[in-house]
Amino acid sequence: MQYYELSNKKFHFIVTPNELREILQGFHHVVVNTGVRKNYTESNPNNFLFTYDALYEKLKKGVKLIWKTDYELADFSTGITAHLKNCIYQPSTKLSVPNFEEPCPFIETFCFLPWKDQLSTSFSVTQFPENICGLCLYFPTKIEYENDIKKHSAGIVDCSSLDDFETYETLVERIKSITQLLKLDFNGKVRRTSVRISDEAKKDFCNFYFVTSNDVTIL
């Protein structure tokens, strides 16, 4: 990348596959964290959405995910952008690698974990795939350019000046419009989480392996 991310916003949410399609409608999907074929420009949105379909189906049936067999469902992601021109891929030996001029919002799975009498969302799904509950939307709060580029001078840039800041805000507003904050009873205490959940997803959430295996009550 042509910048360094200094800090990130994190927005956790749980929605059904159909709701996710509505939230992401109209935006491009791009790879942000690995090499791509040399003629790559963007991904088919169905690559991400069909994977979420399969993951959600297992979650609502209470299946315990196991990394060895379910890693493709547990650890998938996509970048979301309205500005493909910023998503540059630099040719390397066999593949091209992301060398974006500006960041775009990024979505991946998240898990809950009981930790020190709290419910944490900070642990990796690679460690605890069985506790996956939904998705997390990321966007940098600040980035830094080491060198001048056409769009930005060297130095720290606030996220509000980035092209896809509006994309991030649109995604957040779409999610907020159909969700509410998730409140749980865990270990006899009410936990007011920062995770947002839709009414439709709430009906399925009670069957998720994390809920049934940790004696969690949804309030």
mmCIF file with all atom_site columns, C-alpha atoms in Angstrom:
data_model
loop_
_atom_site.group_PDB
_atom_site.id
_atom_site.type_symbol
_atom_site.label_atom_id
_atom_site.label_alt_id
_atom_site.label_comp_id
_atom_site.label_asym_id
_atom_site.label_entity_id
_atom_site.label_seq_id
_atom_site.pdbx_PDB_ins_code
_atom_site.Cartn_x
_atom_site.Cartn_y
_atom_site.Cartn_z
_atom_site.occupancy
_atom_site.B_iso_or_equiv
_atom_site.pdbx_formal_charge
_atom_site.auth_seq_id
_atom_site.auth_comp_id
_atom_site.auth_asym_id
_atom_site.auth_atom_id
_atom_site.pdbx_PDB_model_num
ATOM 1   C CA . MET A 1 1   ? 0.000   0.000   0.000   1.00 0.00 ? 1   MET A CA 1
ATOM 2   C CA . GLN A 1 2   ? 1.091   3.607   -0.568  1.00 0.00 ? 2   GLN A CA 1
ATOM 3   C CA . TYR A 1 3   ? 0.186   4.512   3.031   1.00 0.00 ? 3   TYR A CA 1
ATOM 4   C CA . TYR A 1 4   ? 0.325   3.159   6.578   1.00 0.00 ? 4   TYR A CA 1
ATOM 5   C CA . GLU A 1 5   ? -2.810  2.697   8.662   1.00 0.00 ? 5   GLU A CA 1
ATOM 6   C CA . LEU A 1 6   ? -2.336  4.299   12.085  1.00 0.00 ? 6   LEU A CA 1
ATOM 7   C CA . SER A 1 7   ? -5.710  3.448   13.654  1.00 0.00 ? 7   SER A CA 1
ATOM 8   C CA . ASN A 1 8   ? -9.027  1.914   12.647  1.00 0.00 ? 8   ASN A CA 1
ATOM 9   C CA . LYS A 1 9   ? -12.749 2.210   13.240  1.00 0.00 ? 9   LYS A CA 1
ATOM 10  C CA . LYS A 1 10  ? -14.446 -1.126  13.978  1.00 0.00 ? 10  LYS A CA 1
ATOM 11  C CA . PHE A 1 11  ? -18.178 -1.674  13.526  1.00 0.00 ? 11  PHE A CA 1
ATOM 12  C CA . HIS A 1 12  ? -19.513 -5.135  14.473  1.00 0.00 ? 12  HIS A CA 1
ATOM 13  C CA . PHE A 1 13  ? -22.861 -6.361  13.198  1.00 0.00 ? 13  PHE A CA 1
ATOM 14  C CA . ILE A 1 14  ? -25.027 -9.453  12.727  1.00 0.00 ? 14  ILE A CA 1
ATOM 15  C CA . VAL A 1 15  ? -27.474 -9.569  9.820   1.00 0.00 ? 15  VAL A CA 1
ATOM 16  C CA . THR A 1 16  ? -29.051 -12.206 7.595   1.00 0.00 ? 16  THR A CA 1
ATOM 17  C CA . PRO A 1 17  ? -27.617 -12.934 4.120   1.00 0.00 ? 17  PRO A CA 1
ATOM 18  C CA . ASN A 1 18  ? -30.504 -11.136 2.405   1.00 0.00 ? 18  ASN A CA 1
ATOM 19  C CA . GLU A 1 19  ? -29.972 -8.083  4.587   1.00 0.00 ? 19  GLU A CA 1
ATOM 20  C CA . LEU A 1 20  ? -26.257 -8.129  3.802   1.00 0.00 ? 20  LEU A CA 1
ATOM 21  C CA . ARG A 1 21  ? -27.036 -8.056  0.083   1.00 0.00 ? 21  ARG A CA 1
ATOM 22  C CA . GLU A 1 22  ? -29.118 -4.922  0.574   1.00 0.00 ? 22  GLU A CA 1
ATOM 23  C CA . ILE A 1 23  ? -26.417 -3.267  2.679   1.00 0.00 ? 23  ILE A CA 1
ATOM 24  C CA . LEU A 1 24  ? -23.691 -3.853  0.069   1.00 0.00 ? 24  LEU A CA 1
ATOM 25  C CA . GLN A 1 25  ? -25.770 -3.134  -3.000  1.00 0.00 ? 25  GLN A CA 1
ATOM 26  C CA . GLY A 1 26  ? -24.206 -0.757  -5.529  1.00 0.00 ? 26  GLY A CA 1
ATOM 27  C CA . PHE A 1 27  ? -20.579 -1.053  -4.390  1.00 0.00 ? 27  PHE A CA 1
ATOM 28  C CA . HIS A 1 28  ? -17.527 -2.782  -5.864  1.00 0.00 ? 28  HIS A CA 1
ATOM 29  C CA . HIS A 1 29  ? -15.796 -5.680  -4.087  1.00 0.00 ? 29  HIS A CA 1
ATOM 30  C CA . VAL A 1 30  ? -11.987 -5.831  -4.108  1.00 0.00 ? 30  VAL A CA 1
ATOM 31  C CA . VAL A 1 31  ? -9.188  -7.912  -2.618  1.00 0.00 ? 31  VAL A CA 1
ATOM 32  C CA . VAL A 1 32  ? -7.166  -5.937  -0.092  1.00 0.00 ? 32  VAL A CA 1
ATOM 33  C CA . ASN A 1 33  ? -5.005  -8.447  1.763   1.00 0.00 ? 33  ASN A CA 1
ATOM 34  C CA . THR A 1 34  ? -3.440  -10.892 -0.693  1.00 0.00 ? 34  THR A CA 1
ATOM 35  C CA . GLY A 1 35  ? -2.073  -11.295 -4.190  1.00 0.00 ? 35  GLY A CA 1
ATOM 36  C CA . VAL A 1 36  ? -4.370  -11.460 -7.222  1.00 0.00 ? 36  VAL A CA 1
ATOM 37  C CA . ARG A 1 37  ? -4.065  -12.596 -10.844 1.00 0.00 ? 37  ARG A CA 1
ATOM 38  C CA . LYS A 1 38  ? -2.322  -10.039 -13.043 1.00 0.00 ? 38  LYS A CA 1
ATOM 39  C CA . ASN A 1 39  ? -5.418  -8.969  -14.973 1.00 0.00 ? 39  ASN A CA 1
ATOM 40  C CA . TYR A 1 40  ? -7.545  -8.555  -11.824 1.00 0.00 ? 40  TYR A CA 1
ATOM 41  C CA . THR A 1 41  ? -9.606  -5.384  -11.324 1.00 0.00 ? 41  THR A CA 1
ATOM 42  C CA . GLU A 1 42  ? -12.420 -6.395  -8.957  1.00 0.00 ? 42  GLU A CA 1
ATOM 43  C CA . SER A 1 43  ? -14.236 -9.410  -7.503  1.00 0.00 ? 43  SER A CA 1
ATOM 44  C CA . ASN A 1 44  ? -17.664 -10.759 -8.250  1.00 0.00 ? 44  ASN A CA 1
ATOM 45  C CA . PRO A 1 45  ? -19.789 -9.757  -5.205  1.00 0.00 ? 45  PRO A CA 1
ATOM 46  C CA . ASN A 1 46  ? -21.261 -13.255 -5.167  1.00 0.00 ? 46  ASN A CA 1
ATOM 47  C CA . ASN A 1 47  ? -17.877 -14.654 -4.084  1.00 0.00 ? 47  ASN A CA 1
ATOM 48  C CA . PHE A 1 48  ? -18.315 -12.925 -0.719  1.00 0.00 ? 48  PHE A CA 1
ATOM 49  C CA . LEU A 1 49  ? -22.100 -13.178 -0.477  1.00 0.00 ? 49  LEU A CA 1
ATOM 50  C CA . PHE A 1 50  ? -22.317 -16.898 -1.269  1.00 0.00 ? 50  PHE A CA 1
ATOM 51  C CA . THR A 1 51  ? -19.655 -17.617 1.346   1.00 0.00 ? 51  THR A CA 1
ATOM 52  C CA . TYR A 1 52  ? -21.654 -15.668 3.905   1.00 0.00 ? 52  TYR A CA 1
ATOM 53  C CA . ASP A 1 53  ? -24.741 -17.659 2.877   1.00 0.00 ? 53  ASP A CA 1
ATOM 54  C CA . ALA A 1 54  ? -22.925 -20.889 3.708   1.00 0.00 ? 54  ALA A CA 1
ATOM 55  C CA . LEU A 1 55  ? -21.472 -19.546 6.964   1.00 0.00 ? 55  LEU A CA 1
ATOM 56  C CA . TYR A 1 56  ? -24.798 -18.180 8.184   1.00 0.00 ? 56  TYR A CA 1
ATOM 57  C CA . GLU A 1 57  ? -26.556 -21.445 7.382   1.00 0.00 ? 57  GLU A CA 1
ATOM 58  C CA . LYS A 1 58  ? -24.136 -23.301 9.662   1.00 0.00 ? 58  LYS A CA 1
ATOM 59  C CA . LEU A 1 59  ? -24.366 -20.662 12.391  1.00 0.00 ? 59  LEU A CA 1
ATOM 60  C CA . LYS A 1 60  ? -28.155 -20.705 12.578  1.00 0.00 ? 60  LYS A CA 1
ATOM 61  C CA . LYS A 1 61  ? -28.109 -24.517 12.771  1.00 0.00 ? 61  LYS A CA 1
ATOM 62  C CA . GLY A 1 62  ? -25.775 -24.356 15.762  1.00 0.00 ? 62  GLY A CA 1
ATOM 63  C CA . VAL A 1 63  ? -22.856 -26.053 14.019  1.00 0.00 ? 63  VAL A CA 1
ATOM 64  C CA . LYS A 1 64  ? -19.541 -25.898 15.851  1.00 0.00 ? 64  LYS A CA 1
ATOM 65  C CA . LEU A 1 65  ? -17.042 -24.550 13.329  1.00 0.00 ? 65  LEU A CA 1
ATOM 66  C CA . ILE A 1 66  ? -13.640 -26.229 13.241  1.00 0.00 ? 66  ILE A CA 1
ATOM 67  C CA . TRP A 1 67  ? -10.704 -24.402 11.700  1.00 0.00 ? 67  TRP A CA 1
ATOM 68  C CA . LYS A 1 68  ? -9.275  -27.437 9.889   1.00 0.00 ? 68  LYS A CA 1
ATOM 69  C CA . THR A 1 69  ? -12.463 -28.055 7.917   1.00 0.00 ? 69  THR A CA 1
ATOM 70  C CA . ASP A 1 70  ? -14.236 -24.673 8.007   1.00 0.00 ? 70  ASP A CA 1
ATOM 71  C CA . TYR A 1 71  ? -11.417 -22.177 7.521   1.00 0.00 ? 71  TYR A CA 1
ATOM 72  C CA . GLU A 1 72  ? -12.800 -20.995 4.158   1.00 0.00 ? 72  GLU A CA 1
ATOM 73  C CA . LEU A 1 73  ? -16.051 -20.027 5.895   1.00 0.00 ? 73  LEU A CA 1
ATOM 74  C CA . ALA A 1 74  ? -14.407 -18.719 9.057   1.00 0.00 ? 74  ALA A CA 1
ATOM 75  C CA . ASP A 1 75  ? -11.778 -16.444 7.583   1.00 0.00 ? 75  ASP A CA 1
ATOM 76  C CA . PHE A 1 76  ? -13.107 -14.685 4.484   1.00 0.00 ? 76  PHE A CA 1
ATOM 77  C CA . SER A 1 77  ? -13.178 -10.997 3.700   1.00 0.00 ? 77  SER A CA 1
ATOM 78  C CA . THR A 1 78  ? -13.747 -8.294  1.116   1.00 0.00 ? 78  THR A CA 1
ATOM 79  C CA . GLY A 1 79  ? -12.951 -4.668  0.486   1.00 0.00 ? 79  GLY A CA 1
ATOM 80  C CA . ILE A 1 80  ? -15.900 -2.427  -0.420  1.00 0.00 ? 80  ILE A CA 1
ATOM 81  C CA . THR A 1 81  ? -15.385 0.644   -2.588  1.00 0.00 ? 81  THR A CA 1
ATOM 82  C CA . ALA A 1 82  ? -17.089 3.212   -4.776  1.00 0.00 ? 82  ALA A CA 1
ATOM 83  C CA . HIS A 1 83  ? -13.714 4.293   -6.176  1.00 0.00 ? 83  HIS A CA 1
ATOM 84  C CA . LEU A 1 84  ? -11.979 1.523   -8.116  1.00 0.00 ? 84  LEU A CA 1
ATOM 85  C CA . LYS A 1 85  ? -9.417  4.035   -9.418  1.00 0.00 ? 85  LYS A CA 1
ATOM 86  C CA . ASN A 1 86  ? -7.789  4.032   -5.963  1.00 0.00 ? 86  ASN A CA 1
ATOM 87  C CA . CYS A 1 87  ? -7.482  0.227   -5.905  1.00 0.00 ? 87  CYS A CA 1
ATOM 88  C CA . ILE A 1 88  ? -4.210  -0.272  -7.742  1.00 0.00 ? 88  ILE A CA 1
ATOM 89  C CA . TYR A 1 89  ? -2.560  -3.696  -8.060  1.00 0.00 ? 89  TYR A CA 1
ATOM 90  C CA . GLN A 1 90  ? 1.180   -3.723  -8.702  1.00 0.00 ? 90  GLN A CA 1
ATOM 91  C CA . PRO A 1 91  ? 2.553   -6.611  -10.796 1.00 0.00 ? 91  PRO A CA 1
ATOM 92  C CA . SER A 1 92  ? 4.938   -8.896  -8.951  1.00 0.00 ? 92  SER A CA 1
ATOM 93  C CA . THR A 1 93  ? 6.689   -12.119 -9.988  1.00 0.00 ? 93  THR A CA 1
ATOM 94  C CA . LYS A 1 94  ? 3.625   -14.329 -10.474 1.00 0.00 ? 94  LYS A CA 1
ATOM 95  C CA . LEU A 1 95  ? 0.779   -12.227 -9.103  1.00 0.00 ? 95  LEU A CA 1
ATOM 96  C CA . SER A 1 96  ? -0.163  -8.599  -8.585  1.00 0.00 ? 96  SER A CA 1
ATOM 97  C CA . VAL A 1 97  ? -0.286  -7.202  -5.055  1.00 0.00 ? 97  VAL A CA 1
ATOM 98  C CA . PRO A 1 98  ? -2.484  -4.425  -3.594  1.00 0.00 ? 98  PRO A CA 1
ATOM 99  C CA . ASN A 1 99  ? -0.816  -1.021  -3.711  1.00 0.00 ? 99  ASN A CA 1
ATOM 100 C CA . PHE A 1 100 ? -3.825  1.210   -3.108  1.00 0.00 ? 100 PHE A CA 1
ATOM 101 C CA . GLU A 1 101 ? -3.618  5.000   -3.285  1.00 0.00 ? 101 GLU A CA 1
ATOM 102 C CA . GLU A 1 102 ? -6.284  5.211   -0.571  1.00 0.00 ? 102 GLU A CA 1
ATOM 103 C CA . PRO A 1 103 ? -7.912  2.620   1.704   1.00 0.00 ? 103 PRO A CA 1
ATOM 104 C CA . CYS A 1 104 ? -11.469 1.385   1.355   1.00 0.00 ? 104 CYS A CA 1
ATOM 105 C CA . PRO A 1 105 ? -13.795 -0.184  3.946   1.00 0.00 ? 105 PRO A CA 1
ATOM 106 C CA . PHE A 1 106 ? -13.002 -3.801  4.691   1.00 0.00 ? 106 PHE A CA 1
ATOM 107 C CA . ILE A 1 107 ? -15.314 -6.541  6.042   1.00 0.00 ? 107 ILE A CA 1
ATOM 108 C CA . GLU A 1 108 ? -14.366 -9.781  7.776   1.00 0.00 ? 108 GLU A CA 1
ATOM 109 C CA . THR A 1 109 ? -15.834 -12.159 10.367  1.00 0.00 ? 109 THR A CA 1
ATOM 110 C CA . PHE A 1 110 ? -15.622 -11.619 14.123  1.00 0.00 ? 110 PHE A CA 1
ATOM 111 C CA . CYS A 1 111 ? -16.042 -13.845 17.155  1.00 0.00 ? 111 CYS A CA 1
ATOM 112 C CA . PHE A 1 112 ? -17.139 -13.329 20.754  1.00 0.00 ? 112 PHE A CA 1
ATOM 113 C CA . LEU A 1 113 ? -14.999 -14.736 23.557  1.00 0.00 ? 113 LEU A CA 1
ATOM 114 C CA . PRO A 1 114 ? -15.697 -14.817 27.300  1.00 0.00 ? 114 PRO A CA 1
ATOM 115 C CA . TRP A 1 115 ? -12.689 -13.044 28.795  1.00 0.00 ? 115 TRP A CA 1
ATOM 116 C CA . LYS A 1 116 ? -12.182 -11.830 32.360  1.00 0.00 ? 116 LYS A CA 1
ATOM 117 C CA . ASP A 1 117 ? -15.926 -11.867 33.019  1.00 0.00 ? 117 ASP A CA 1
ATOM 118 C CA . GLN A 1 118 ? -16.555 -9.868  29.815  1.00 0.00 ? 118 GLN A CA 1
ATOM 119 C CA . LEU A 1 119 ? -17.471 -10.708 26.227  1.00 0.00 ? 119 LEU A CA 1
ATOM 120 C CA . SER A 1 120 ? -14.596 -9.632  24.013  1.00 0.00 ? 120 SER A CA 1
ATOM 121 C CA . THR A 1 121 ? -14.633 -9.164  20.230  1.00 0.00 ? 121 THR A CA 1
ATOM 122 C CA . SER A 1 122 ? -10.854 -8.666  20.058  1.00 0.00 ? 122 SER A CA 1
ATOM 123 C CA . PHE A 1 123 ? -9.747  -12.264 19.534  1.00 0.00 ? 123 PHE A CA 1
ATOM 124 C CA . SER A 1 124 ? -8.964  -13.824 16.172  1.00 0.00 ? 124 SER A CA 1
ATOM 125 C CA . VAL A 1 125 ? -11.423 -16.118 14.405  1.00 0.00 ? 125 VAL A CA 1
ATOM 126 C CA . THR A 1 126 ? -8.457  -18.328 13.531  1.00 0.00 ? 126 THR A CA 1
ATOM 127 C CA . GLN A 1 127 ? -8.161  -19.121 17.246  1.00 0.00 ? 127 GLN A CA 1
ATOM 128 C CA . PHE A 1 128 ? -11.854 -19.398 18.041  1.00 0.00 ? 128 PHE A CA 1
ATOM 129 C CA . PRO A 1 129 ? -13.833 -20.188 14.858  1.00 0.00 ? 129 PRO A CA 1
ATOM 130 C CA . GLU A 1 130 ? -16.545 -21.875 16.934  1.00 0.00 ? 130 GLU A CA 1
ATOM 131 C CA . ASN A 1 131 ? -17.422 -18.473 18.435  1.00 0.00 ? 131 ASN A CA 1
ATOM 132 C CA . ILE A 1 132 ? -17.961 -16.628 15.150  1.00 0.00 ? 132 ILE A CA 1
ATOM 133 C CA . CYS A 1 133 ? -21.131 -14.555 15.348  1.00 0.00 ? 133 CYS A CA 1
ATOM 134 C CA . GLY A 1 134 ? -21.087 -12.029 12.516  1.00 0.00 ? 134 GLY A CA 1
ATOM 135 C CA . LEU A 1 135 ? -19.116 -9.438  10.581  1.00 0.00 ? 135 LEU A CA 1
ATOM 136 C CA . CYS A 1 136 ? -16.908 -6.459  11.352  1.00 0.00 ? 136 CYS A CA 1
ATOM 137 C CA . LEU A 1 137 ? -16.585 -3.391  9.131   1.00 0.00 ? 137 LEU A CA 1
ATOM 138 C CA . TYR A 1 138 ? -13.192 -1.654  9.301   1.00 0.00 ? 138 TYR A CA 1
ATOM 139 C CA . PHE A 1 139 ? -12.072 1.754   8.085   1.00 0.00 ? 139 PHE A CA 1
ATOM 140 C CA . PRO A 1 140 ? -8.947  3.734   9.049   1.00 0.00 ? 140 PRO A CA 1
ATOM 141 C CA . THR A 1 141 ? -9.336  6.775   11.268  1.00 0.00 ? 141 THR A CA 1
ATOM 142 C CA . LYS A 1 142 ? -5.904  8.031   10.210  1.00 0.00 ? 142 LYS A CA 1
ATOM 143 C CA . ILE A 1 143 ? -3.332  7.011   7.625   1.00 0.00 ? 143 ILE A CA 1
ATOM 144 C CA . GLU A 1 144 ? 0.159   8.252   6.896   1.00 0.00 ? 144 GLU A CA 1
ATOM 145 C CA . TYR A 1 145 ? 1.934   8.707   3.571   1.00 0.00 ? 145 TYR A CA 1
ATOM 146 C CA . GLU A 1 146 ? 5.697   8.368   3.698   1.00 0.00 ? 146 GLU A CA 1
ATOM 147 C CA . ASN A 1 147 ? 6.062   10.043  0.293   1.00 0.00 ? 147 ASN A CA 1
ATOM 148 C CA . ASP A 1 148 ? 4.042   12.518  -1.756  1.00 0.00 ? 148 ASP A CA 1
ATOM 149 C CA . ILE A 1 149 ? 1.553   11.082  -4.239  1.00 0.00 ? 149 ILE A CA 1
ATOM 150 C CA . LYS A 1 150 ? -0.739  12.876  -6.690  1.00 0.00 ? 150 LYS A CA 1
ATOM 151 C CA . LYS A 1 151 ? -3.655  12.988  -4.277  1.00 0.00 ? 151 LYS A CA 1
ATOM 152 C CA . HIS A 1 152 ? -1.872  13.518  -0.961  1.00 0.00 ? 152 HIS A CA 1
ATOM 153 C CA . SER A 1 153 ? 1.277   15.062  0.432   1.00 0.00 ? 153 SER A CA 1
ATOM 154 C CA . ALA A 1 154 ? 3.514   13.064  2.738   1.00 0.00 ? 154 ALA A CA 1
ATOM 155 C CA . GLY A 1 155 ? 2.190   13.002  6.299   1.00 0.00 ? 155 GLY A CA 1
ATOM 156 C CA . ILE A 1 156 ? -0.893  12.073  8.290   1.00 0.00 ? 156 ILE A CA 1
ATOM 157 C CA . VAL A 1 157 ? -4.312  12.167  6.630   1.00 0.00 ? 157 VAL A CA 1
ATOM 158 C CA . ASP A 1 158 ? -7.642  12.035  8.483   1.00 0.00 ? 158 ASP A CA 1
ATOM 159 C CA . CYS A 1 159 ? -10.210 9.553   7.201   1.00 0.00 ? 159 CYS A CA 1
ATOM 160 C CA . SER A 1 160 ? -12.815 12.237  6.516   1.00 0.00 ? 160 SER A CA 1
ATOM 161 C CA . SER A 1 161 ? -10.798 13.449  3.517   1.00 0.00 ? 161 SER A CA 1
ATOM 162 C CA . LEU A 1 162 ? -10.618 10.002  1.867   1.00 0.00 ? 162 LEU A CA 1
ATOM 163 C CA . ASP A 1 163 ? -12.789 9.134   -1.147  1.00 0.00 ? 163 ASP A CA 1
ATOM 164 C CA . ASP A 1 164 ? -14.349 6.068   0.478   1.00 0.00 ? 164 ASP A CA 1
ATOM 165 C CA . PHE A 1 165 ? -15.166 7.788   3.771   1.00 0.00 ? 165 PHE A CA 1
ATOM 166 C CA . GLU A 1 166 ? -18.629 8.363   2.294   1.00 0.00 ? 166 GLU A CA 1
ATOM 167 C CA . THR A 1 167 ? -18.783 4.654   1.418   1.00 0.00 ? 167 THR A CA 1
ATOM 168 C CA . TYR A 1 168 ? -18.019 3.770   5.035   1.00 0.00 ? 168 TYR A CA 1
ATOM 169 C CA . GLU A 1 169 ? -20.639 6.194   6.347   1.00 0.00 ? 169 GLU A CA 1
ATOM 170 C CA . THR A 1 170 ? -23.231 4.869   3.899   1.00 0.00 ? 170 THR A CA 1
ATOM 171 C CA . LEU A 1 171 ? -22.572 1.278   4.996   1.00 0.00 ? 171 LEU A CA 1
ATOM 172 C CA . VAL A 1 172 ? -22.815 2.229   8.665   1.00 0.00 ? 172 VAL A CA 1
ATOM 173 C CA . GLU A 1 173 ? -26.096 4.084   8.126   1.00 0.00 ? 173 GLU A CA 1
ATOM 174 C CA . ARG A 1 174 ? -27.564 1.172   6.167   1.00 0.00 ? 174 ARG A CA 1
ATOM 175 C CA . ILE A 1 175 ? -26.612 -1.224  8.960   1.00 0.00 ? 175 ILE A CA 1
ATOM 176 C CA . LYS A 1 176 ? -27.930 1.073   11.693  1.00 0.00 ? 176 LYS A CA 1
ATOM 177 C CA . SER A 1 177 ? -31.251 1.482   9.877   1.00 0.00 ? 177 SER A CA 1
ATOM 178 C CA . ILE A 1 178 ? -32.088 -2.226  10.302  1.00 0.00 ? 178 ILE A CA 1
ATOM 179 C CA . THR A 1 179 ? -30.273 -3.104  13.541  1.00 0.00 ? 179 THR A CA 1
ATOM 180 C CA . GLN A 1 180 ? -30.157 -2.338  17.235  1.00 0.00 ? 180 GLN A CA 1
ATOM 181 C CA . LEU A 1 181 ? -27.505 -2.834  19.885  1.00 0.00 ? 181 LEU A CA 1
ATOM 182 C CA . LEU A 1 182 ? -27.230 -6.424  21.093  1.00 0.00 ? 182 LEU A CA 1
ATOM 183 C CA . LYS A 1 183 ? -27.890 -6.923  24.787  1.00 0.00 ? 183 LYS A CA 1
ATOM 184 C CA . LEU A 1 184 ? -27.080 -10.235 26.458  1.00 0.00 ? 184 LEU A CA 1
ATOM 185 C CA . ASP A 1 185 ? -27.282 -11.895 29.861  1.00 0.00 ? 185 ASP A CA 1
ATOM 186 C CA . PHE A 1 186 ? -23.962 -13.643 30.529  1.00 0.00 ? 186 PHE A CA 1
ATOM 187 C CA . ASN A 1 187 ? -22.950 -15.107 33.887  1.00 0.00 ? 187 ASN A CA 1
ATOM 188 C CA . GLY A 1 188 ? -25.957 -13.471 35.498  1.00 0.00 ? 188 GLY A CA 1
ATOM 189 C CA . LYS A 1 189 ? -25.008 -9.971  34.343  1.00 0.00 ? 189 LYS A CA 1
ATOM 190 C CA . VAL A 1 190 ? -26.492 -7.809  31.602  1.00 0.00 ? 190 VAL A CA 1
ATOM 191 C CA . ARG A 1 191 ? -23.944 -7.086  28.857  1.00 0.00 ? 191 ARG A CA 1
ATOM 192 C CA . ARG A 1 192 ? -24.644 -4.088  26.638  1.00 0.00 ? 192 ARG A CA 1
ATOM 193 C CA . THR A 1 193 ? -22.391 -4.843  23.677  1.00 0.00 ? 193 THR A CA 1
ATOM 194 C CA . SER A 1 194 ? -21.329 -2.549  20.841  1.00 0.00 ? 194 SER A CA 1
ATOM 195 C CA . VAL A 1 195 ? -22.481 -5.202  18.336  1.00 0.00 ? 195 VAL A CA 1
ATOM 196 C CA . ARG A 1 196 ? -25.589 -4.368  16.302  1.00 0.00 ? 196 ARG A CA 1
ATOM 197 C CA . ILE A 1 197 ? -28.101 -7.047  15.285  1.00 0.00 ? 197 ILE A CA 1
ATOM 198 C CA . SER A 1 198 ? -31.187 -7.044  13.076  1.00 0.00 ? 198 SER A CA 1
ATOM 199 C CA . ASP A 1 199 ? -34.560 -8.366  14.226  1.00 0.00 ? 199 ASP A CA 1
ATOM 200 C CA . GLU A 1 200 ? -34.397 -11.146 11.631  1.00 0.00 ? 200 GLU A CA 1
ATOM 201 C CA . ALA A 1 201 ? -30.888 -12.213 12.656  1.00 0.00 ? 201 ALA A CA 1
ATOM 202 C CA . LYS A 1 202 ? -31.903 -12.122 16.317  1.00 0.00 ? 202 LYS A CA 1
ATOM 203 C CA . LYS A 1 203 ? -34.356 -14.963 15.642  1.00 0.00 ? 203 LYS A CA 1
ATOM 204 C CA . ASP A 1 204 ? -31.468 -17.144 14.422  1.00 0.00 ? 204 ASP A CA 1
ATOM 205 C CA . PHE A 1 205 ? -28.822 -15.924 16.862  1.00 0.00 ? 205 PHE A CA 1
ATOM 206 C CA . CYS A 1 206 ? -30.314 -17.914 19.740  1.00 0.00 ? 206 CYS A CA 1
ATOM 207 C CA . ASN A 1 207 ? -29.195 -21.088 17.912  1.00 0.00 ? 207 ASN A CA 1
ATOM 208 C CA . PHE A 1 208 ? -25.597 -20.004 17.246  1.00 0.00 ? 208 PHE A CA 1
ATOM 209 C CA . TYR A 1 209 ? -23.029 -22.319 18.830  1.00 0.00 ? 209 TYR A CA 1
ATOM 210 C CA . PHE A 1 210 ? -21.541 -19.440 20.834  1.00 0.00 ? 210 PHE A CA 1
ATOM 211 C CA . VAL A 1 211 ? -24.922 -18.756 22.485  1.00 0.00 ? 211 VAL A CA 1
ATOM 212 C CA . THR A 1 212 ? -25.892 -22.355 23.217  1.00 0.00 ? 212 THR A CA 1
ATOM 213 C CA . SER A 1 213 ? -22.461 -23.414 24.487  1.00 0.00 ? 213 SER A CA 1
ATOM 214 C CA . ASN A 1 214 ? -21.907 -20.441 26.800  1.00 0.00 ? 214 ASN A CA 1
ATOM 215 C CA . ASP A 1 215 ? -25.317 -20.275 28.489  1.00 0.00 ? 215 ASP A CA 1
ATOM 216 C CA . VAL A 1 216 ? -25.995 -16.851 27.016  1.00 0.00 ? 216 VAL A CA 1
ATOM 217 C CA . THR A 1 217 ? -29.474 -15.322 27.095  1.00 0.00 ? 217 THR A CA 1
ATOM 218 C CA . ILE A 1 218 ? -30.465 -12.772 24.454  1.00 0.00 ? 218 ILE A CA 1
ATOM 219 C CA . LEU A 1 219 ? -32.346 -9.823  25.952  1.00 0.00 ? 219 LEU A CA 1
#
